[in-house]
Coordinates of C-alpha atoms and ligand atoms in Angstrom, one line a residue:
M1 CA 0.2 0.2 0.2
S2 CA 2.0 3.2 -1.1
D3 CA 1.4 5.9 1.1
P4 CA -0.3 9.1 0.1
R5 CA 1.5 11.9 1.8
A6 CA 5.1 10.8 0.6
S7 CA 3.5 10.4 -3.1
E8 CA 2.5 13.9 -1.6
V9 CA 5.7 15.5 -0.9
L10 CA 7.5 14.2 -3.3
A11 CA 5.7 16.2 -5.4
R12 CA 4.6 19.4 -4.1
V13 CA 7.9 20.1 -2.5
F14 CA 10.5 18.4 -5.0
G15 CA 8.5 19.0 -8.2
Y16 CA 8.6 14.9 -8.5
E17 CA 6.6 12.7 -10.4
S18 CA 7.7 9.2 -9.4
F19 CA 10.0 7.7 -7.0
R20 CA 13.5 5.6 -8.1
G21 CA 14.0 2.4 -7.3
D22 CA 13.7 1.8 -3.8
Q23 CA 12.9 4.8 -3.0
Q24 CA 9.4 4.8 -1.9
A25 CA 9.8 1.2 -0.1
I26 CA 12.3 3.4 2.4
V27 CA 10.3 5.6 2.4
E28 CA 7.5 4.0 3.6
H29 CA 9.8 2.0 6.1
V30 CA 10.8 5.0 7.7
I31 CA 7.8 6.9 8.3
E32 CA 6.4 4.0 10.1
G33 CA 9.7 4.5 12.1
G34 CA 11.3 1.6 10.7
D35 CA 15.1 1.3 10.8
A36 CA 16.6 1.3 7.5
L37 CA 20.1 0.6 6.1
V38 CA 20.7 2.0 2.5
L39 CA 23.1 1.4 -0.3
M40 CA 23.1 3.5 -3.2
P41 CA 25.1 4.8 -5.7
T42 CA 26.5 8.4 -6.1
G43 CA 23.5 10.0 -7.7
G44 CA 21.1 6.9 -7.1
G45 CA 18.9 9.4 -5.1
K46 CA 19.8 8.9 -1.3
S47 CA 18.8 12.5 0.4
L48 CA 15.1 11.7 -0.6
C49 CA 14.9 9.1 1.2
Y50 CA 15.7 10.3 4.7
Q51 CA 14.1 14.1 3.5
V52 CA 10.7 12.5 2.3
P53 CA 9.5 10.9 5.8
A54 CA 11.2 14.0 7.8
L55 CA 8.6 16.5 6.1
V56 CA 5.5 13.6 6.7
R57 CA 6.9 13.0 10.1
P58 CA 5.7 14.7 12.7
G59 CA 9.4 17.0 14.4
T60 CA 12.8 17.4 13.3
G61 CA 15.0 14.8 11.0
V62 CA 18.1 15.3 12.2
V63 CA 20.6 14.4 9.3
I64 CA 25.0 13.1 10.7
S65 CA 27.3 14.3 8.0
P66 CA 31.1 14.5 8.3
L67 CA 30.9 17.5 5.6
I68 CA 31.4 20.8 7.4
A69 CA 31.9 22.0 4.2
L70 CA 29.3 21.2 2.4
M71 CA 26.4 22.0 4.7
Q72 CA 25.5 25.5 3.9
D73 CA 25.3 24.4 0.5
Q74 CA 23.1 21.5 1.5
V75 CA 21.0 23.9 3.4
D76 CA 20.8 26.6 0.3
A77 CA 19.5 23.7 -1.4
L78 CA 17.0 22.4 0.8
T79 CA 15.4 26.1 1.3
E80 CA 15.1 27.2 -2.3
L81 CA 13.0 24.6 -2.0
G82 CA 10.8 25.8 0.7
V83 CA 12.3 23.3 3.3
R84 CA 13.1 24.5 6.6
A85 CA 16.2 23.7 7.6
A86 CA 19.3 24.4 9.2
F87 CA 23.1 22.9 10.3
L88 CA 24.7 22.6 13.4
N89 CA 28.6 22.9 13.6
S90 CA 31.9 24.8 14.5
T91 CA 31.8 26.9 11.7
Q92 CA 29.3 29.1 13.4
D93 CA 29.7 31.8 16.1
W94 CA 27.9 31.8 19.3
Q95 CA 25.1 33.7 17.8
E96 CA 24.2 31.8 14.6
S97 CA 24.5 28.5 16.8
R98 CA 22.2 29.7 19.0
D99 CA 19.4 31.2 16.7
V100 CA 19.3 27.6 14.6
E101 CA 19.0 25.6 18.8
Q102 CA 15.8 28.0 19.5
A103 CA 14.1 27.4 16.2
F104 CA 14.6 23.6 16.4
V105 CA 13.2 23.1 20.2
A106 CA 10.4 25.4 19.3
G107 CA 9.4 22.6 16.1
K108 CA 10.5 25.5 13.4
L109 CA 13.1 23.6 11.4
D110 CA 12.3 20.4 9.3
L111 CA 16.2 19.0 9.2
L112 CA 18.7 20.4 10.9
Y113 CA 22.5 19.0 10.2
V114 CA 24.5 18.5 13.1
A115 CA 28.5 16.8 12.7
P116 CA 29.2 13.8 14.6
E117 CA 31.7 15.6 16.4
R118 CA 29.2 18.0 17.5
L119 CA 26.6 15.8 18.2
L120 CA 28.4 13.6 20.8
T121 CA 28.6 16.6 23.0
D122 CA 26.2 16.4 26.0
R123 CA 25.3 19.9 25.3
C124 CA 23.8 18.9 22.0
Q125 CA 22.3 15.9 23.3
Q126 CA 20.7 17.5 25.8
L127 CA 19.4 19.7 23.2
L128 CA 17.9 17.1 21.1
S129 CA 16.2 15.9 23.9
R130 CA 13.9 19.9 24.6
G131 CA 12.8 19.7 20.7
K132 CA 11.0 16.4 18.9
I133 CA 12.7 14.1 16.5
A134 CA 11.6 12.6 13.1
L135 CA 14.3 10.9 12.3
F136 CA 18.4 10.3 12.6
A137 CA 19.9 9.6 8.8
I138 CA 23.4 9.0 9.5
D139 CA 24.5 10.3 6.5
E140 CA 28.2 8.6 4.5
A141 CA 28.0 5.4 7.1
H142 CA 30.4 3.8 5.8
C143 CA 32.9 6.1 7.6
V144 CA 32.5 4.4 10.5
S145 CA 34.7 1.6 9.1
Q146 CA 37.6 1.1 9.9
W147 CA 39.3 -0.1 7.4
G148 CA 37.9 2.7 4.5
H149 CA 39.7 5.4 4.0
D150 CA 37.3 7.8 5.6
F151 CA 37.2 6.2 9.0
R152 CA 36.0 9.1 11.6
P153 CA 36.2 7.5 14.8
E154 CA 33.2 10.1 16.3
Y155 CA 31.3 7.6 14.0
L156 CA 31.5 5.2 16.5
G157 CA 29.9 7.0 19.0
L158 CA 26.8 6.9 17.4
S159 CA 25.4 3.8 18.4
M160 CA 24.2 5.5 21.4
L161 CA 21.7 7.3 19.5
H162 CA 20.1 3.8 19.6
E163 CA 19.9 3.7 23.7
R164 CA 19.3 7.3 24.2
W165 CA 16.0 7.5 21.2
P166 CA 15.3 3.8 21.0
D167 CA 11.5 5.0 19.4
V168 CA 13.5 7.7 17.1
P169 CA 14.1 5.3 13.8
R170 CA 17.5 5.9 12.0
I171 CA 18.2 5.5 8.7
A172 CA 21.6 4.6 7.6
L173 CA 23.4 5.8 4.0
T174 CA 26.2 4.9 2.1
A175 CA 27.2 4.5 -1.5
T176 CA 30.1 2.0 -0.3
A177 CA 28.5 -1.2 -2.1
T178 CA 30.7 -3.9 -0.3
D179 CA 28.9 -6.4 1.9
V180 CA 31.9 -5.9 4.5
T181 CA 31.2 -2.7 4.8
R182 CA 27.5 -3.2 5.0
R183 CA 27.7 -5.9 7.9
E184 CA 30.3 -3.9 9.7
I185 CA 28.1 -0.5 9.4
A186 CA 24.5 -2.7 10.8
E187 CA 27.3 -3.6 13.8
R188 CA 28.9 -0.7 14.9
L189 CA 25.7 1.9 14.7
A190 CA 23.5 -1.2 16.5
L191 CA 20.9 -1.6 13.3
N192 CA 20.1 -4.8 14.8
D193 CA 17.0 -4.5 12.9
A194 CA 17.2 -2.6 9.9
R195 CA 16.1 -3.6 6.9
H196 CA 18.9 -3.8 4.8
Y197 CA 18.3 -1.9 1.4
V198 CA 21.0 -2.4 -1.3
A199 CA 20.8 -1.3 -4.9
S200 CA 22.0 -2.2 -7.9
F201 CA 25.7 -0.4 -8.1
D202 CA 25.6 0.2 -12.3
R203 CA 26.2 3.8 -13.4
P204 CA 24.8 2.6 -16.7
N205 CA 25.8 6.9 -17.9
I206 CA 29.8 6.7 -17.0
R207 CA 32.1 5.6 -19.5
Y208 CA 34.5 3.6 -18.3
H209 CA 37.8 3.7 -19.9
I210 CA 41.4 2.2 -18.9
V211 CA 44.2 3.6 -21.5
E212 CA 47.9 2.2 -21.1
K213 CA 50.2 5.6 -19.8
Q214 CA 52.3 6.3 -22.4
D215 CA 53.0 10.5 -22.1
V216 CA 50.3 10.5 -19.6
R217 CA 50.5 14.6 -20.0
K218 CA 49.7 14.5 -23.5
Q219 CA 47.1 12.0 -23.5
L220 CA 44.7 13.5 -20.5
L221 CA 44.9 16.9 -22.1
Q222 CA 44.2 15.7 -25.6
L223 CA 41.0 13.8 -23.4
L224 CA 40.1 17.2 -21.6
R225 CA 40.6 19.0 -24.8
Q226 CA 39.0 16.8 -27.7
E227 CA 36.1 15.1 -25.2
H228 CA 35.7 17.5 -22.8
A229 CA 36.4 20.8 -23.5
G230 CA 35.0 23.9 -21.4
D231 CA 33.3 20.5 -19.0
A232 CA 33.5 20.1 -15.1
G233 CA 35.4 17.3 -13.8
I234 CA 38.1 15.6 -11.7
V235 CA 41.4 14.8 -12.1
Y236 CA 42.8 12.7 -9.2
C237 CA 46.7 11.9 -8.5
L238 CA 48.4 10.6 -5.9
S239 CA 50.7 12.7 -4.7
R240 CA 50.3 16.5 -3.6
N241 CA 52.9 17.2 -5.9
K242 CA 51.9 15.7 -8.7
V243 CA 48.6 17.4 -8.0
D244 CA 50.8 21.5 -8.2
D245 CA 52.6 20.7 -11.3
T246 CA 49.4 18.9 -12.9
A247 CA 47.7 22.4 -12.1
E248 CA 49.8 24.4 -12.7
F249 CA 50.5 22.5 -16.1
L250 CA 47.4 22.5 -17.0
C251 CA 46.2 26.1 -16.3
A252 CA 49.6 26.7 -18.8
Q253 CA 48.0 25.1 -21.3
G254 CA 44.8 27.6 -21.2
I255 CA 42.5 25.0 -18.8
D256 CA 40.7 26.2 -15.7
A257 CA 42.8 24.5 -13.4
L258 CA 42.7 24.1 -9.7
P259 CA 44.8 22.4 -7.2
Y260 CA 43.4 20.6 -4.0
H261 CA 44.9 18.1 -1.1
A262 CA 45.6 18.2 2.0
G263 CA 48.4 19.9 2.1
L264 CA 46.9 23.5 1.3
G265 CA 45.8 25.7 4.2
A266 CA 41.8 25.6 4.8
A267 CA 41.2 28.8 3.4
V268 CA 42.4 27.9 -0.2
R269 CA 40.6 24.5 -0.2
A270 CA 37.4 26.1 0.7
Q271 CA 38.2 28.7 -2.1
N272 CA 39.1 26.1 -4.3
Q273 CA 36.0 23.8 -3.6
S274 CA 33.7 27.0 -3.9
R275 CA 34.4 27.6 -7.3
F276 CA 34.9 24.1 -8.5
L277 CA 30.4 23.8 -6.9
R278 CA 29.6 27.3 -8.5
E279 CA 31.3 27.9 -11.4
D280 CA 30.9 26.5 -14.4
G281 CA 33.7 24.5 -16.9
V282 CA 36.0 23.9 -13.8
V283 CA 38.5 20.8 -13.2
M284 CA 40.2 20.5 -9.7
V285 CA 43.3 18.3 -9.9
A286 CA 42.9 16.6 -6.6
T287 CA 44.4 13.7 -4.1
I288 CA 41.5 11.7 -2.9
A289 CA 40.8 14.1 -0.1
F290 CA 38.6 15.7 -2.1
G291 CA 35.0 14.1 -3.2
M292 CA 33.1 13.1 -0.9
G293 CA 29.5 14.5 -0.7
I294 CA 30.4 16.8 -3.0
D295 CA 26.8 16.8 -4.6
K296 CA 27.8 18.9 -8.2
P297 CA 25.7 17.0 -10.6
D298 CA 27.1 18.1 -13.8
V299 CA 30.9 16.6 -13.1
R300 CA 31.6 15.1 -16.6
F301 CA 34.5 13.6 -16.4
V302 CA 36.4 12.0 -13.5
A303 CA 40.6 11.5 -14.7
H304 CA 42.9 8.5 -12.8
I305 CA 46.4 9.7 -14.1
D306 CA 47.8 7.0 -11.6
L307 CA 46.1 3.8 -10.5
P308 CA 44.2 3.7 -8.0
K309 CA 44.6 1.3 -5.1
S310 CA 41.9 -0.3 -5.3
V311 CA 38.7 -1.0 -7.0
E312 CA 36.1 0.4 -4.4
G313 CA 38.1 3.4 -4.1
Y314 CA 38.3 3.5 -7.9
Y315 CA 34.2 2.6 -7.8
Q316 CA 33.5 6.0 -5.7
E317 CA 35.9 8.6 -6.9
T318 CA 34.7 7.7 -11.2
G319 CA 30.9 8.0 -9.3
R320 CA 31.3 11.4 -8.8
A321 CA 31.3 11.7 -12.7
G322 CA 27.3 11.9 -14.4
R323 CA 24.8 12.3 -11.1
D324 CA 22.7 14.2 -13.7
G325 CA 22.0 10.8 -15.2
L326 CA 24.0 12.8 -18.4
P327 CA 27.0 11.0 -20.4
A328 CA 30.2 11.1 -18.2
T329 CA 33.9 9.6 -18.6
A330 CA 35.3 7.7 -16.3
W331 CA 38.9 7.7 -17.6
L332 CA 42.4 5.9 -15.9
A333 CA 46.6 6.2 -17.6
Y334 CA 48.4 3.1 -16.4
G335 CA 51.4 1.6 -16.7
L336 CA 54.3 -0.1 -15.4
Q337 CA 55.4 2.2 -13.3
D338 CA 52.6 2.3 -11.6
V339 CA 52.3 -1.5 -11.0
V340 CA 56.1 -1.3 -9.3
Q341 CA 55.3 2.2 -7.1
Q342 CA 51.9 0.4 -5.8
R343 CA 53.7 -2.8 -5.3
R344 CA 56.8 -1.2 -3.9
M345 CA 54.7 0.8 -1.2
I346 CA 52.3 -2.2 0.1
D347 CA 56.0 -4.4 1.2
E348 CA 57.4 -0.3 2.7
S349 CA 54.1 -0.3 4.5
L350 CA 53.8 -0.4 8.5
G351 CA 51.1 -3.0 9.5
D352 CA 51.4 -6.9 9.7
D353 CA 51.4 -9.1 7.0
A354 CA 47.9 -9.8 7.3
F355 CA 47.3 -6.0 6.2
R356 CA 49.8 -6.2 3.8
R357 CA 48.1 -9.2 2.2
R358 CA 44.3 -7.4 2.9
L359 CA 46.6 -4.2 0.6
G360 CA 48.1 -6.8 -1.9
S361 CA 44.4 -8.6 -2.7
A362 CA 43.4 -4.7 -2.8
L363 CA 45.6 -4.1 -6.2
D364 CA 45.3 -7.3 -7.7
A365 CA 41.4 -6.2 -8.4
M366 CA 42.5 -3.4 -9.6
L367 CA 44.6 -4.6 -11.4
G368 CA 42.8 -7.3 -13.2
L369 CA 40.1 -4.8 -13.8
C370 CA 43.0 -2.6 -15.6
E371 CA 44.3 -5.7 -18.0
T372 CA 40.4 -7.2 -18.3
V373 CA 40.1 -8.0 -22.2
S374 CA 36.2 -7.7 -21.0
C375 CA 33.7 -5.8 -20.4
R376 CA 34.7 -3.5 -17.6
R377 CA 32.2 -2.8 -16.0
V378 CA 30.6 -6.8 -15.7
R379 CA 34.0 -7.2 -14.2
L380 CA 33.5 -3.5 -12.0
L381 CA 30.1 -5.1 -11.0
Q382 CA 31.4 -8.4 -10.0
Y383 CA 34.0 -7.0 -7.4
F384 CA 30.7 -6.0 -5.2
G385 CA 28.1 -8.4 -6.0
Q386 CA 26.5 -7.7 -9.0
T387 CA 25.8 -9.2 -11.8
I388 CA 24.9 -7.3 -15.7
S389 CA 25.5 -8.1 -18.8
S390 CA 28.2 -6.8 -21.4
C391 CA 27.5 -2.9 -21.1
G392 CA 28.2 -1.7 -24.7
N393 CA 29.4 1.8 -23.2
C394 CA 33.0 1.0 -21.8
D395 CA 35.9 1.0 -23.8
N396 CA 36.3 -2.8 -24.0
C397 CA 33.1 -3.6 -25.6
L398 CA 33.3 -0.3 -27.5
N399 CA 36.7 -1.0 -29.2
P400 CA 37.3 -4.9 -28.1
P401 CA 41.0 -5.0 -27.8
E402 CA 42.3 -8.4 -28.4
S403 CA 44.7 -11.1 -26.4
W404 CA 47.1 -13.8 -27.2
D405 CA 48.9 -16.3 -26.3
G406 CA 52.3 -14.4 -24.6
T407 CA 53.8 -17.9 -23.4
V408 CA 56.6 -18.0 -25.2
A409 CA 57.2 -14.0 -25.5
A410 CA 56.9 -14.0 -20.9
Q411 CA 59.4 -17.4 -21.2
K412 CA 61.5 -14.9 -23.3
M413 CA 61.2 -11.8 -20.5
L414 CA 61.0 -14.7 -17.6
S415 CA 64.6 -16.2 -18.5
A416 CA 66.5 -13.2 -18.6
I417 CA 65.4 -12.3 -15.6
Y418 CA 66.6 -15.4 -14.2
R419 CA 70.4 -14.9 -16.0
L420 CA 70.2 -11.3 -14.6
M421 CA 69.5 -12.6 -10.9
K422 CA 72.3 -15.0 -11.1
E423 CA 74.6 -11.3 -11.2
R424 CA 73.9 -10.1 -7.8
G425 CA 74.8 -6.5 -6.5
Q426 CA 73.8 -5.4 -10.0
R427 CA 71.1 -2.8 -10.8
Y428 CA 69.3 -2.6 -13.6
G429 CA 66.1 -1.9 -14.7
A430 CA 63.3 -2.4 -17.3
G431 CA 64.6 -0.3 -19.8
H432 CA 68.0 -2.3 -19.7
L433 CA 66.3 -5.8 -19.8
I434 CA 64.5 -5.1 -23.0
D435 CA 67.2 -3.4 -24.7
I436 CA 69.2 -7.1 -24.0
L437 CA 65.6 -9.1 -25.3
R438 CA 65.5 -6.3 -28.4
G439 CA 69.6 -7.3 -29.2
K440 CA 70.3 -3.1 -28.9
Q441 CA 73.8 -2.4 -28.8
T442 CA 73.5 -0.1 -25.9
P443 CA 77.0 1.3 -23.7
R444 CA 75.7 -0.5 -20.5
V445 CA 74.2 -3.8 -22.9
L446 CA 78.4 -3.6 -23.7
E447 CA 80.0 -2.9 -20.5
H448 CA 78.4 -5.4 -19.1
G449 CA 78.5 -8.1 -21.3
H450 CA 75.5 -9.0 -22.0
A451 CA 75.4 -9.2 -25.4
S452 CA 77.3 -12.7 -24.9
L453 CA 73.8 -14.2 -22.9
S454 CA 71.7 -16.9 -24.5
V455 CA 68.7 -14.4 -24.3
Y456 CA 70.2 -11.6 -25.8
G457 CA 68.5 -10.9 -29.0
I458 CA 65.7 -13.2 -28.7
G459 CA 62.9 -10.8 -28.4
Q460 CA 63.0 -8.7 -31.7
D461 CA 60.0 -9.8 -32.2
L462 CA 58.1 -7.6 -29.8
S463 CA 58.4 -3.7 -30.2
E464 CA 59.8 -2.0 -26.8
Q465 CA 55.9 -1.1 -26.0
A466 CA 55.0 -4.2 -26.4
W467 CA 57.4 -5.7 -24.2
R468 CA 56.7 -3.4 -21.9
S469 CA 53.2 -4.4 -22.0
V470 CA 54.2 -8.1 -21.3
L471 CA 56.3 -6.9 -18.4
R472 CA 53.8 -5.3 -16.8
Q473 CA 51.1 -8.2 -17.3
L474 CA 53.4 -10.2 -15.6
L475 CA 54.2 -7.7 -12.7
A476 CA 50.2 -7.5 -12.6
Q477 CA 49.9 -11.0 -12.1
S478 CA 52.6 -11.9 -9.6
L479 CA 54.6 -13.9 -12.5
L480 CA 57.0 -11.2 -11.4
M481 CA 58.0 -9.3 -8.8
V482 CA 60.5 -6.7 -7.4
D483 CA 62.6 -7.9 -4.9
Q484 CA 63.3 -5.1 -2.6
E485 CA 66.4 -7.2 -1.1
G486 CA 68.2 -7.6 -4.6
Y487 CA 68.2 -3.3 -5.0
G488 CA 65.1 -3.6 -6.2
T489 CA 65.4 -5.4 -9.9
L490 CA 63.3 -7.4 -11.2
A491 CA 62.8 -11.2 -9.4
L492 CA 61.0 -14.4 -10.1
T493 CA 58.0 -15.7 -8.4
N494 CA 56.8 -18.9 -7.3
E495 CA 54.2 -18.8 -9.6
S496 CA 56.9 -18.2 -13.0
R497 CA 58.0 -21.3 -12.4
A498 CA 54.9 -23.1 -14.0
V499 CA 55.2 -20.3 -17.2
L500 CA 59.1 -20.7 -17.5
K501 CA 58.0 -25.2 -17.5
G502 CA 55.3 -24.6 -20.1
E503 CA 52.8 -25.7 -17.7
R504 CA 51.2 -22.8 -18.1
T505 CA 49.5 -20.5 -21.3
L506 CA 49.3 -16.8 -20.7
M507 CA 47.2 -14.7 -22.4
L508 CA 48.0 -11.2 -22.6
R509 CA 46.2 -8.0 -23.3
R510 CA 47.1 -6.9 -26.5
E511 CA 47.3 -2.6 -26.9
V512 CA 45.8 -1.0 -29.6
D513 CA 46.4 2.4 -30.7
R514 CA 43.3 3.2 -30.3
P515 CA 42.2 7.2 -30.5
V516 CA 40.7 8.8 -26.9
R517 CA 38.1 10.1 -29.1
S518 CA 35.7 7.0 -29.9
T519 CA 33.8 6.8 -33.0
A520 CA 31.0 5.4 -30.6
P521 CA 28.0 8.3 -30.2
R522 CA 28.9 10.4 -26.8
G523 CA 27.6 7.6 -24.4
K524 CA 24.1 6.8 -22.7
S525 CA 22.3 8.9 -21.2
L526 CA 19.5 8.4 -18.7
Q527 CA 18.0 11.9 -19.6
P528 CA 16.2 11.9 -23.3
D529 CA 18.0 13.6 -26.0
M530 CA 17.8 17.0 -26.6
P531 CA 16.6 17.9 -29.8
R532 CA 18.9 20.5 -31.8
A533 CA 16.0 22.9 -31.8
A534 CA 16.2 23.0 -28.2
L535 CA 19.4 23.5 -27.6
P536 CA 19.0 27.6 -28.2
V537 CA 16.4 27.5 -25.1
F538 CA 18.4 25.9 -22.9
E539 CA 21.4 28.2 -23.2
A540 CA 19.3 30.9 -22.8
L541 CA 17.4 29.4 -19.8
R542 CA 21.1 28.7 -18.6
T543 CA 22.5 32.0 -18.7
W544 CA 19.2 33.5 -16.8
R545 CA 20.0 30.7 -14.2
A546 CA 23.4 31.5 -14.2
G547 CA 22.5 35.2 -12.5
I548 CA 20.3 34.0 -10.3
A549 CA 22.4 31.7 -9.1
R550 CA 24.9 34.8 -8.6
S551 CA 22.7 37.0 -6.7
H552 CA 21.9 34.5 -4.5
G553 CA 25.3 33.3 -4.1
V554 CA 24.4 29.9 -4.4
P555 CA 25.7 27.1 -7.2
A556 CA 23.4 26.9 -10.2
Y557 CA 22.2 23.4 -9.9
V558 CA 20.6 24.8 -6.1
I559 CA 18.4 26.9 -8.0
F560 CA 17.3 24.0 -10.5
H561 CA 19.6 21.2 -12.6
D562 CA 20.6 20.8 -15.9
A563 CA 18.3 18.0 -16.6
T564 CA 14.8 20.0 -15.1
L565 CA 16.2 23.1 -17.4
R566 CA 16.3 20.7 -20.5
E567 CA 13.1 19.7 -19.9
I568 CA 11.9 23.1 -20.2
A569 CA 13.8 23.7 -23.0
M570 CA 11.6 20.8 -24.7
A571 CA 8.5 21.5 -23.6
R572 CA 8.6 25.2 -24.0
P573 CA 5.3 25.9 -21.2
D574 CA 3.9 29.3 -21.5
S575 CA 1.9 29.2 -18.5
L576 CA 2.3 28.6 -15.0
S577 CA 0.2 25.3 -14.6
A578 CA 2.0 24.5 -17.8
L579 CA 5.4 24.5 -16.1
A580 CA 4.2 23.2 -12.9
H581 CA 4.3 19.2 -14.7
V582 CA 7.8 19.6 -15.1
N583 CA 10.1 17.5 -13.5
G584 CA 12.2 19.0 -11.0
V585 CA 9.6 22.1 -10.4
G586 CA 8.3 21.9 -6.8
T587 CA 5.4 24.4 -5.8
K588 CA 8.2 27.1 -4.5
K589 CA 10.2 27.4 -7.2
L590 CA 6.7 28.1 -9.4
E591 CA 6.6 30.5 -7.2
S592 CA 9.8 31.7 -7.0
Y593 CA 10.5 31.8 -10.4
G594 CA 8.0 31.0 -13.0
E595 CA 7.1 34.0 -14.0
S596 CA 10.7 34.8 -14.3
I597 CA 11.2 31.5 -16.5
L598 CA 8.4 32.0 -19.0
E599 CA 9.9 35.4 -19.2
C600 CA 12.7 33.8 -20.4
I601 CA 11.3 31.8 -22.6
A602 CA 9.2 34.4 -24.3
D603 CA 11.8 36.7 -24.3
F604 CA 13.6 34.0 -26.8
E605 CA 10.6 33.3 -29.0
E606 CA 10.6 37.1 -30.3
A607 CA 13.8 37.5 -30.9
A608 CA 14.1 34.2 -32.9
Ligands
ADP701 P1 22.7 10.7 -4.1 O1 22.6 11.1 -2.5 O2 22.4 9.2 -3.5 O3 24.2 10.5 -4.7 P2 20.9 12.6 -4.9 O4 20.5 12.3 -3.4 O5 22.2 13.6 -4.9 O6 21.5 11.0 -5.0 O7 20.8 12.6 -6.0 C1 20.9 12.7 -7.4 C2 20.0 12.7 -8.2 O8 18.7 12.4 -8.2 C3 19.4 14.3 -7.2 O9 19.5 15.9 -8.4 C4 18.3 14.5 -7.3 O10 17.4 15.8 -7.3 C5 17.6 13.6 -8.4 N1 16.8 13.1 -8.1 C6 16.3 11.9 -6.7 N2 15.3 11.3 -6.7 C7 14.6 11.7 -8.0 C8 13.6 11.0 -8.3 N3 12.5 10.1 -7.7 N4 12.9 12.1 -9.2 C9 14.0 13.1 -10.5 N5 14.7 13.2 -9.7 C10 15.6 12.5 -8.5

């Protein structure tokens, strides 16, 4: 039985026709007072799952979120919808906090955002006891997991909510998909009777593209210029230095790029984040310190120029693209050096063997995704225990790579390494190894007498690049390792033997020189395609929106999402009642902007 109050709020406040996926079931369960644990991908629509019940149930919905820097935007977006929302965090002065506290006690708030460290104080708990609470929403609930990179110790204290307010429903939400994290959240937040809702983690509008790293700056620039000129996007790097260098490089190339990492002062970070959210077409070059909770809907690409440490991290980071359902790109460049570097980092990491093994298998899964010759999406979702058929929207589906029998090539390479391993104390790298295989007469080869090795020149059939690819894949599959004790040289592993003895066939991925721009159409969209004729109206509406957003000091998408403007541009409504039918136009926005939109369309038609 559907609850008419939920649909009424959905239509009146948010202007949406219907719930998506599990939203309705979740909303109704929480309205009735049930606890819920919600796993939904980024862009899946988690916010409505607690916002709608908070508006239907008597009292204030208390939202616990670690993202202090984003609370203002969240509250602004709700205020635009006519929802009475506020936050309590350390950025406020005494008077501001007091005003919010009074409004809460007087029952004048629909939603109250609180940082976890604040919630755990006696003062805050006493305050909450003086008002009526509709529900507790624990956002970014994976922060309770000690294994994830977003761990926040304060989250562990949140299990007290249940003890102190046993009758208030709790809903925990996260975009992290693994079963282990789900069980951990349920246990640590004492969500013993919560119903679990696990959505499909597929993001069909994101096109996955993984390329071999050559000249990564040039490759990145090509991606930005040819496929994403003028688009907003994120470029992830592993180190702070690389962030700074890459941002500088992109700026020098005329791209509006900003750096973000934990080494920058808080003010710089806040300013860069704010520019990224508020202005169109800004590229953020960042470490993984950036991104959680960023709900900018029109991020068109996420590029990784270093290999992520795990599939889970990669999925979270790429998931920040295309929240609005329009085509978006997840691009990753990866090469031999990435594998060597990450394996070394694991070897050198602090922690016991079990910890290192955990890191090692996370990396192996990521490497498997990079080297696969079949559908990337199938592989990605498999990791989260979900099954789909080939997607048609990843590089491997659009431009299938070949696999080839690399057994003989691998044997040649492994024997060369075996010969060199006998020369203890000598340090050599991939370049030298490949020179030997290809029979090159470099000074180094001559100096060490390596031209007389039996393996000298046995690999002239493959190019240098092809050999690098073989080497990378051997490392990726742990058929080779970087021997720390042997001065960081390459060494055989136990598994190498089976290949050397011919007991194991080895299929490898063949790199093809693929243009970044694929011949396939621009990608999948969850929105209807916009006819050409609607484009100029859409542009006029965007200009109108930019003006309003600037005067209100909020990001443009807080006024209306692109998806809503597209629908308006296609429908060209000529009355308020026609405009009210557009998805995303609720009562308050109709009242605030309806006339102004109709004028904008009328002006456009007159000029045309
Ligand atoms: P999440 O928090 O899961 O990343 P959001 O709550 O930000 O996702 O929602 C993603 C986008 O989808 C937002 O633009 C939101 O307005 C939109 N959305 C969510 N639910 C619906 C719905 N039922 N109908 C239309 N749009 C929706």
